[in-house]
PDB file of C-alpha atoms in Angstrom:
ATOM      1  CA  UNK Q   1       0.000   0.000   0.000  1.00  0.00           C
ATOM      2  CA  UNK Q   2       1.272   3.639  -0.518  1.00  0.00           C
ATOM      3  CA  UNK Q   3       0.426   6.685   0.286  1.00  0.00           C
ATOM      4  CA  UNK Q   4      -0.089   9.126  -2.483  1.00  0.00           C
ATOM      5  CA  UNK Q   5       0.097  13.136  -2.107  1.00  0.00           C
ATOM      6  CA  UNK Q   6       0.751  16.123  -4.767  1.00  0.00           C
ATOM      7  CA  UNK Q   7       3.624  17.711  -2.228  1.00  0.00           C
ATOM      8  CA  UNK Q   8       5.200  17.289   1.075  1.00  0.00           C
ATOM      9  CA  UNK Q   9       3.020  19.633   2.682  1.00  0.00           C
ATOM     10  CA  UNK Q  10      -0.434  17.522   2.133  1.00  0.00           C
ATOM     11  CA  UNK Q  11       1.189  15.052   4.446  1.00  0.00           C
ATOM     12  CA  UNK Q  12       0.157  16.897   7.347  1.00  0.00           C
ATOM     13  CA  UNK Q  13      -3.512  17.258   7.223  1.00  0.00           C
ATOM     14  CA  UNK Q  14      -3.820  13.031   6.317  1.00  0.00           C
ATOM     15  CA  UNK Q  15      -1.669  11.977   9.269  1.00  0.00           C
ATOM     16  CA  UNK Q  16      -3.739  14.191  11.681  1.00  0.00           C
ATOM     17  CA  UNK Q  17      -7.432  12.865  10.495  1.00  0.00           C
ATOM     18  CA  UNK Q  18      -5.973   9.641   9.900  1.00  0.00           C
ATOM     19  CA  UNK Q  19      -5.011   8.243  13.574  1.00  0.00           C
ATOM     20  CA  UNK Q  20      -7.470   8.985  16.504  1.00  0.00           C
ATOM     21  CA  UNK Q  21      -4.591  10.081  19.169  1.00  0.00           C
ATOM     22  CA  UNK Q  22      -2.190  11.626  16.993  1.00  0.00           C
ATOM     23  CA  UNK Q  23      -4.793  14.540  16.174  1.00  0.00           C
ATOM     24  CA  UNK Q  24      -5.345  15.437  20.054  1.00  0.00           C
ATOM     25  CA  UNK Q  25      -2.108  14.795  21.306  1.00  0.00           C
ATOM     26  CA  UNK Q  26      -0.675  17.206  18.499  1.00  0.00           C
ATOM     27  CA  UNK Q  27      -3.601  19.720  20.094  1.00  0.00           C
ATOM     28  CA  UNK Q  28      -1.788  19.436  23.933  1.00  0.00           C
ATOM     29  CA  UNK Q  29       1.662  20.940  22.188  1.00  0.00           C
ATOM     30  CA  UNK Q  30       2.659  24.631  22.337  1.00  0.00           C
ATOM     31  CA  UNK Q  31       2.270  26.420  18.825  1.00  0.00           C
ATOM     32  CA  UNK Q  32       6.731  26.192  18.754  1.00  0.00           C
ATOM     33  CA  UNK Q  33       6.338  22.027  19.166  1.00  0.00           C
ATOM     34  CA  UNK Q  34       3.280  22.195  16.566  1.00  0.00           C
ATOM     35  CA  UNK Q  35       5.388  24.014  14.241  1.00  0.00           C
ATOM     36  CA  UNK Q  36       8.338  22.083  15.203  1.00  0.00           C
ATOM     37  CA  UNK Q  37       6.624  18.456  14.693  1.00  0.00           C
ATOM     38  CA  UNK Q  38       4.806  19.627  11.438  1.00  0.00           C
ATOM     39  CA  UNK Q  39       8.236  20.392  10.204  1.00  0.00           C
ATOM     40  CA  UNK Q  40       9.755  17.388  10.437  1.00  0.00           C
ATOM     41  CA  UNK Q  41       6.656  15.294   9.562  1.00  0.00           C
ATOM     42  CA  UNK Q  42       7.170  17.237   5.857  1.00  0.00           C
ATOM     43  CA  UNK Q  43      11.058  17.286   5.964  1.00  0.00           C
ATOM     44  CA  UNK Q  44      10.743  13.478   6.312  1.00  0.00           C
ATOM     45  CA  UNK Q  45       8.205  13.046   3.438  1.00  0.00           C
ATOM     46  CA  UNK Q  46      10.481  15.064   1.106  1.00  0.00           C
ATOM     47  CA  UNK Q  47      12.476  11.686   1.083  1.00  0.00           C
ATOM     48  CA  UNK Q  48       9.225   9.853  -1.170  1.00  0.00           C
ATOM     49  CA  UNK Q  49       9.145  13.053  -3.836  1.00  0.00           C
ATOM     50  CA  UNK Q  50       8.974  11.407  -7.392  1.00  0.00           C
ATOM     51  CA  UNK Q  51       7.881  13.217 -10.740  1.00  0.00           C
ATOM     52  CA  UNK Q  52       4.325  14.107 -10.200  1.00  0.00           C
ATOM     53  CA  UNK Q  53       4.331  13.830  -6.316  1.00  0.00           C
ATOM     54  CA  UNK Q  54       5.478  12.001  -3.425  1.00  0.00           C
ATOM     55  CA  UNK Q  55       4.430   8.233  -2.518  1.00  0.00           C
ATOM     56  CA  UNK Q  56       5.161   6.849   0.864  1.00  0.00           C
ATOM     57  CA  UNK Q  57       5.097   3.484   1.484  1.00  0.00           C
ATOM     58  CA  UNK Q  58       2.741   1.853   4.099  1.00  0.00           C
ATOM     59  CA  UNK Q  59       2.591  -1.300   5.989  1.00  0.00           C
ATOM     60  CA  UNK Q  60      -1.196  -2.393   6.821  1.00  0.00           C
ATOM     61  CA  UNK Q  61      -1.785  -5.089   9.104  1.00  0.00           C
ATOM     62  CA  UNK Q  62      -5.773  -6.280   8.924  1.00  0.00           C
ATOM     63  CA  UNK Q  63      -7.257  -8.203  11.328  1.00  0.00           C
ATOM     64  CA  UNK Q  64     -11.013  -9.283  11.393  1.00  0.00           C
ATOM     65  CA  UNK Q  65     -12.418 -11.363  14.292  1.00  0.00           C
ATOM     66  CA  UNK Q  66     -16.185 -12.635  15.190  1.00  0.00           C
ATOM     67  CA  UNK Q  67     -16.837 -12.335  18.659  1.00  0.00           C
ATOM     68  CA  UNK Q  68     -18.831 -15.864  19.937  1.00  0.00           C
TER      69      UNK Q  68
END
């Protein structure tokens, strides 16, 4: 699975809607660790840049189970 985006920057906004915690425990920092964290969030992603966009890869472990 991969992750597809037009530039570093729309990493951002998918990683906070995408995970239940990370969303509200980015909301407990100061503005300076926001900016900070958001920073190197996109620094990182500029790693995945191809022609056309970035794609990060993605492990995704499914697991269904029936309760009795």
């Amino acid at each position: 699975m991969k992750w597809t985006f037009s530039t570093p920057q729309d990493v951002m906004p998918r990683i906070v809607v995408s995970t239940a915690r990370f969303g509200s425990i980015l909301a407990m920092q100061t503005e300076e660790q926001r900016h900070n964290i958001e920073n190197a969030i996109i620094k990182g992603a500029k790693k995945y840049v191809m022609d056309g966009g970035l794609e990060i890869p993605a492990s995704v472990v499914l697991t269904v189970r029936h309760k009795p």
